[in-house]
Coordinates of C-alpha atoms in Angstrom, one line a residue:
X860 CA -18.5 -7.2 11.9
X861 CA -16.5 -9.4 9.4
X862 CA -13.7 -11.3 11.1
X863 CA -10.8 -11.3 8.7
X864 CA -8.2 -13.9 7.9
X865 CA -4.7 -12.7 8.6
X866 CA -3.3 -15.9 7.1
X867 CA -4.9 -15.1 3.7
X868 CA -3.4 -11.6 3.4
X869 CA -0.1 -12.7 4.9
X870 CA 0.4 -15.6 2.5
X871 CA -0.5 -13.6 -0.6
X872 CA 2.0 -10.9 0.5
X873 CA 4.7 -13.5 0.9
X874 CA 4.0 -14.6 -2.6
X875 CA 5.1 -11.3 -3.9
X876 CA 7.1 -9.0 -1.6
X877 CA 10.4 -10.8 -1.2
X878 CA 10.8 -9.8 2.4
X879 CA 12.1 -12.6 4.7
X880 CA 10.0 -11.8 7.7
X881 CA 6.9 -9.6 8.2
X882 CA 6.0 -7.2 5.5
X883 CA 5.0 -3.5 5.0
X884 CA 1.9 -1.5 4.8
X885 CA 2.6 -0.8 1.1
X886 CA 2.5 -4.5 0.3
X887 CA -0.5 -5.0 2.4
X888 CA -2.3 -2.3 0.5
X889 CA -1.2 -3.7 -2.9
X890 CA -2.4 -7.2 -2.1
X891 CA -5.7 -6.0 -0.6
X892 CA -6.3 -4.2 -3.9
X893 CA -5.3 -7.1 -6.1
X894 CA -6.7 -10.1 -4.1
X895 CA -9.0 -8.6 -1.5
X896 CA -9.7 -10.0 1.9
X897 CA -11.2 -13.3 3.1
X898 CA -13.2 -14.0 6.2
X899 CA -11.8 -16.4 8.8
X900 CA -14.9 -18.6 8.2
X901 CA -13.7 -19.3 4.7
X902 CA -10.1 -19.8 5.6
X903 CA -9.0 -23.5 5.4
X904 CA -5.7 -22.9 7.4
X905 CA -5.4 -24.2 10.9
X906 CA -1.8 -23.0 11.4
X907 CA 0.2 -20.0 10.2
X908 CA 1.0 -20.8 6.6
X909 CA 2.9 -18.6 4.3
X910 CA 2.2 -20.6 1.2
X911 CA -0.6 -19.2 -1.0
X912 CA -2.6 -22.3 -1.7
X913 CA -6.2 -21.0 -1.7
X914 CA -8.6 -22.3 -4.3
X915 CA -10.3 -20.3 -7.1
X916 CA -13.6 -20.1 -5.2
X917 CA -11.9 -18.6 -2.1
X918 CA -9.9 -16.1 -4.3
X919 CA -13.1 -15.1 -6.2
X920 CA -15.0 -14.4 -2.9
X921 CA -12.1 -12.4 -1.5
X922 CA -11.8 -10.3 -4.7
X923 CA -15.3 -9.0 -4.2
X924 CA -13.9 -7.2 -1.1
X925 CA -11.0 -5.3 -2.7
X926 CA -10.0 -1.8 -1.7
X927 CA -10.2 0.7 -4.6
X928 CA -7.3 3.0 -3.9
X929 CA -4.4 3.7 -1.5
X930 CA -1.9 6.5 -1.0
X931 CA 1.2 7.1 1.1
X932 CA 0.9 9.5 4.0
X933 CA 3.9 11.6 4.9
X934 CA 3.3 13.1 8.3
X935 CA 1.6 12.2 11.6
X936 CA -0.8 15.1 10.9
X937 CA -1.8 13.4 7.6
X938 CA -2.6 10.2 9.5
X939 CA -4.9 12.1 12.0
X940 CA -6.7 13.9 9.2
X941 CA -7.4 10.7 7.2
X942 CA -9.0 8.8 10.1
X943 CA -12.6 9.0 8.8
X944 CA -15.3 6.7 7.4
X945 CA -14.5 4.6 4.4
X946 CA -10.8 4.9 5.0
X947 CA -8.3 2.8 6.9
X948 CA -4.7 3.8 7.8
X949 CA -1.9 1.3 8.2
X950 CA 1.4 2.3 9.6
X951 CA 4.9 0.8 9.8
X952 CA 6.9 1.7 12.9
X953 CA 10.2 0.9 14.5
X954 CA 9.7 -1.3 17.6
X955 CA 11.9 -2.1 20.7
X956 CA 11.9 -5.2 22.8
X957 CA 10.1 -3.3 25.5
X958 CA 6.9 -3.5 23.5
X959 CA 6.7 -7.2 24.4
X960 CA 6.4 -6.1 28.1
X961 CA 3.4 -3.9 27.2
X962 CA 1.1 -6.9 27.4
X963 CA -1.9 -4.7 28.2
X964 CA -1.5 -3.1 24.7
X965 CA -0.6 0.3 26.0
X966 CA 2.7 1.1 24.2
X967 CA 5.2 3.0 26.3
X968 CA 8.1 5.1 25.1
X969 CA 11.3 3.0 25.0
X970 CA 14.5 3.9 26.8
X971 CA 16.9 3.9 23.8
X972 CA 19.9 3.4 26.1
X973 CA 18.6 0.2 27.5
X974 CA 15.9 -1.2 25.2
X975 CA 17.1 -3.1 22.1
X976 CA 15.6 -2.0 18.8
X977 CA 14.1 -4.9 16.9
X978 CA 15.6 -5.8 13.6
X979 CA 12.2 -5.7 11.9
X980 CA 9.6 -3.0 12.0
X981 CA 5.9 -3.8 12.7
X982 CA 2.6 -2.8 11.1
X983 CA -0.4 -1.5 12.9
X984 CA -3.9 -0.5 11.7
X985 CA -4.9 2.8 13.2
X986 CA -8.6 3.3 13.8
X987 CA -8.9 6.5 15.9
X988 CA -6.9 9.4 17.5
X989 CA -7.8 10.2 21.1
X990 CA -6.9 14.0 21.3
X991 CA -7.6 14.1 25.0
X992 CA -5.0 11.5 25.8
X993 CA -2.7 12.1 22.8
X994 CA -2.7 8.6 21.6
X995 CA -3.9 6.4 18.8
X996 CA -6.1 3.4 19.0
X997 CA -4.3 0.6 17.1
X998 CA -4.6 -3.0 16.1
X999 CA -1.5 -5.2 15.8
X1000 CA -2.1 -7.6 12.9
X1001 CA -1.3 -11.2 13.9
X1002 CA -0.5 -10.4 17.6
X1003 CA -3.6 -11.8 19.1
X1004 CA -1.7 -12.5 22.3
X1005 CA -0.8 -8.8 22.7
X1006 CA -3.2 -6.2 24.2
X1007 CA -6.9 -7.0 24.0
X1008 CA -6.8 -9.5 21.1
X1009 CA -4.3 -7.3 19.3
X1010 CA -5.9 -4.0 20.2
X1011 CA -4.0 -1.3 22.1
X1012 CA -2.8 2.3 22.2
X1013 CA 0.2 4.2 20.8
X1014 CA 1.3 7.6 22.1
X1015 CA 1.4 10.5 19.7
X1016 CA 5.1 11.0 20.7
X1017 CA 5.9 7.4 19.7
X1018 CA 4.5 7.8 16.2
X1019 CA 6.2 11.1 15.7
X1020 CA 9.6 9.6 16.5
X1021 CA 9.4 6.1 15.1
X1022 CA 7.1 6.2 12.1
X1023 CA 8.6 4.6 9.0
X1024 CA 5.7 4.7 6.6
X1025 CA 1.9 5.0 6.4
X1026 CA -0.8 4.3 3.8
X1027 CA -4.4 5.2 3.7
X1028 CA -6.8 2.9 1.9
X1029 CA -10.1 4.0 0.5
X1030 CA -13.2 1.9 0.8
X1031 CA -14.1 -1.2 -1.2
X1032 CA -15.7 -0.7 -4.6
X1033 CA -18.6 -2.9 -3.8
X1034 CA -19.4 -0.8 -0.8
X1035 CA -18.5 2.6 -2.0
X1036 CA -18.8 2.7 -5.8
X1037 CA -20.4 6.1 -5.7
X1038 CA -17.1 7.7 -4.9
X1039 CA -15.4 6.2 -8.0
X1040 CA -15.9 8.5 -11.0
X1041 CA -14.8 6.7 -14.1
X1042 CA -13.3 9.0 -16.7
X1043 CA -12.3 6.6 -19.4
X1044 CA -12.8 3.0 -20.4
X1045 CA -11.1 1.3 -23.3
X1046 CA -10.0 -2.0 -24.8
X1047 CA -6.2 -2.4 -25.1
X1048 CA -4.0 -4.8 -27.1
X1049 CA -0.6 -5.3 -25.6
X1050 CA 1.9 -7.9 -26.9
X1051 CA -1.0 -9.6 -28.8
X1052 CA -3.0 -9.9 -25.6
X1053 CA -6.3 -8.2 -24.8
X1054 CA -6.8 -6.1 -21.7
X1055 CA -9.2 -3.5 -20.5
X1056 CA -8.3 -0.2 -18.9
X1057 CA -10.3 2.0 -16.6
X1058 CA -9.2 5.5 -15.4
X1059 CA -10.9 6.7 -12.2
X1060 CA -10.9 10.1 -10.6
X1061 CA -10.8 9.3 -6.9
X1062 CA -12.4 11.4 -4.1
X1063 CA -10.3 14.3 -2.9
X1064 CA -9.9 12.8 0.6
X1065 CA -6.8 14.9 1.5
X1066 CA -8.5 18.2 0.6
X1067 CA -5.3 19.5 -1.0
X1068 CA -6.8 20.5 -4.4
X1069 CA -4.9 17.8 -6.2
X1070 CA -6.7 15.4 -8.5
X1071 CA -6.1 11.7 -7.8
X1072 CA -6.1 9.4 -10.8
X1073 CA -6.4 5.6 -10.5
X1074 CA -5.6 3.8 -13.7
X1075 CA -6.4 0.1 -13.6
X1076 CA -5.8 -2.8 -16.0
X1077 CA -8.1 -5.8 -16.2
X1078 CA -7.4 -9.0 -18.0
X1079 CA -9.9 -10.8 -20.3
X1080 CA -11.1 -12.8 -17.4
X1081 CA -12.1 -9.7 -15.4
X1082 CA -9.3 -9.8 -12.8
X1083 CA -7.4 -6.7 -11.8
X1084 CA -3.7 -7.3 -12.8
X1085 CA -2.1 -3.8 -12.6
X1086 CA -2.6 -0.2 -11.7
X1087 CA -1.0 3.2 -11.3
X1088 CA -1.9 5.8 -8.7
X1089 CA -1.1 9.4 -9.5
X1090 CA -1.8 12.8 -8.1
X1091 CA -2.0 15.7 -10.6
X1092 CA -2.0 19.5 -10.2
X1093 CA -3.7 21.2 -13.2
X1094 CA -1.8 24.5 -12.6
X1095 CA 1.8 23.3 -13.1
X1096 CA 1.1 20.0 -15.0
X1097 CA 3.2 17.9 -12.7
X1098 CA 2.4 14.3 -12.1
X1099 CA 3.4 12.7 -8.7
X1100 CA 3.5 8.9 -9.2
X1101 CA 2.3 7.5 -5.9
X1102 CA 2.6 3.9 -6.9
X1103 CA 2.7 1.7 -10.0
X1104 CA 2.3 -2.1 -9.8
X1105 CA 1.8 -5.1 -12.1
X1106 CA 1.3 -8.6 -10.8
X1107 CA 4.5 -10.6 -11.4
X1108 CA 2.9 -13.1 -13.8
X1109 CA 1.8 -10.2 -16.1
X1110 CA 5.0 -8.3 -16.3
X1111 CA 7.1 -7.9 -19.5
X1112 CA 3.9 -7.4 -21.6
X1113 CA 4.2 -3.6 -21.8
X1114 CA 1.5 -3.0 -19.1
X1115 CA 3.6 -0.7 -16.9
X1116 CA 4.8 1.4 -19.8
X1117 CA 1.3 1.7 -21.1
X1118 CA 0.1 3.0 -17.8
X1119 CA 2.7 5.7 -17.6
X1120 CA 2.3 6.8 -21.3
X1121 CA -1.5 6.9 -21.2
X1122 CA -1.7 8.9 -18.0
X1123 CA 0.9 11.4 -19.2
X1124 CA -1.1 11.8 -22.4
X1125 CA -4.4 12.1 -20.6
X1126 CA -3.2 14.9 -18.2
X1127 CA -0.9 16.5 -20.8
X1128 CA 1.7 16.7 -18.0
X1129 CA 5.3 17.6 -18.8
X1130 CA 7.0 16.4 -15.6
X1131 CA 6.6 13.1 -13.7
X1132 CA 8.2 12.6 -10.3
X1133 CA 7.8 10.3 -7.3
X1134 CA 9.6 8.3 -4.6
X1135 CA 10.4 4.6 -4.5
X1136 CA 10.2 2.6 -1.3
X1137 CA 13.2 0.5 -0.1
X1138 CA 10.7 -2.4 0.1
X1139 CA 10.7 -2.4 -3.7
X1140 CA 14.5 -2.5 -4.0
X1141 CA 15.3 -5.8 -2.3
X1142 CA 17.9 -8.1 -3.9
X1143 CA 17.7 -8.2 -7.7
X1144 CA 14.5 -6.1 -7.7
X1145 CA 16.5 -2.9 -7.6
X1146 CA 18.0 -3.6 -11.0
X1147 CA 14.5 -4.6 -12.4
X1148 CA 13.0 -1.3 -11.1
X1149 CA 15.8 0.8 -12.5
X1150 CA 15.7 -0.9 -15.9
X1151 CA 11.9 -0.4 -16.1
X1152 CA 12.2 3.3 -15.3
X1153 CA 15.0 3.9 -17.7
X1154 CA 13.0 2.2 -20.5
X1155 CA 10.3 4.8 -19.8
X1156 CA 12.7 7.8 -19.8
X1157 CA 12.7 8.0 -16.1
X1158 CA 15.9 8.3 -14.0
X1159 CA 16.6 7.9 -10.3
X1160 CA 18.7 9.6 -7.7
X1161 CA 19.2 8.8 -4.0
X1162 CA 16.9 11.0 -1.9
X1163 CA 15.5 9.9 1.4
X1164 CA 14.1 13.2 2.5
X1165 CA 10.4 12.5 2.1
X1166 CA 9.9 9.4 4.3
X1167 CA 12.1 7.0 6.2
X1168 CA 12.0 4.0 4.0
X1169 CA 12.5 5.9 0.8
X1170 CA 15.7 5.3 -1.1
X1171 CA 15.2 6.8 -4.5
X1172 CA 13.5 9.7 -6.2
X1173 CA 12.5 9.5 -9.8
X1174 CA 12.0 12.2 -12.5
X1175 CA 11.5 12.1 -16.2
X1176 CA 14.6 12.9 -18.3

């Protein structure tokens, strides 16, 4: 089995996310889609290093192992239902200082009257649900000193009470290209620069009758630089924007606006809605996000009803 570099993913996340410590499953999914993963054998770091100073050869190798698609999961039941081949589920949970006493890796329920809640949440990768014992088999990224080299268990009750957010990621294109049905390919000129766009119909992994569209933008060098993930219900012509992202160095070129416009035209949808994570609204980024949305005839309101780290709901004007 491939032994992956936590340093590589952590350092590329730190290049983008603006979060002082740790990160989130959302940013992990984004960067694994944009920059892929690197094996430890190709990692030149000997210490934890949050500076992304990998060379072009290392980045090129990692990009061959990119995920194709990710989507937010709302409930614990969603997490259980998506633990299957070619998918991976990463969760963010609240943690208490008592977790550091669970050195065997078997997480116990905290005593909220005595155990201090940590300031930062923590991310775990979930690999299996053990229905007999009502717990999840998890891996704590970066905590090699905890459990069995980072492996442990989390009670169902813990996840039900302290889940913040969760994302399922689907396969790597090189390994599972047969599930990626390309609907449209075209060359695009934006701001006098040439790009290529691909619109994929993703597999219906949630079995909820919604079509999932994955619109990707490639630069002239062949690198993935932006994308939009949408779900679409043919019956009521409503688009749910699951995520839209453009690498920082390619912003202000009309790429995000192009993604929204084209997918609305393709689906002939009348309504676009979605939720924005608080991780995207740190410091000055909130004003950047709001400005982008308003420019595209989208407005926001405070609505935290769908998941814990949600701050805003969007809808077209």
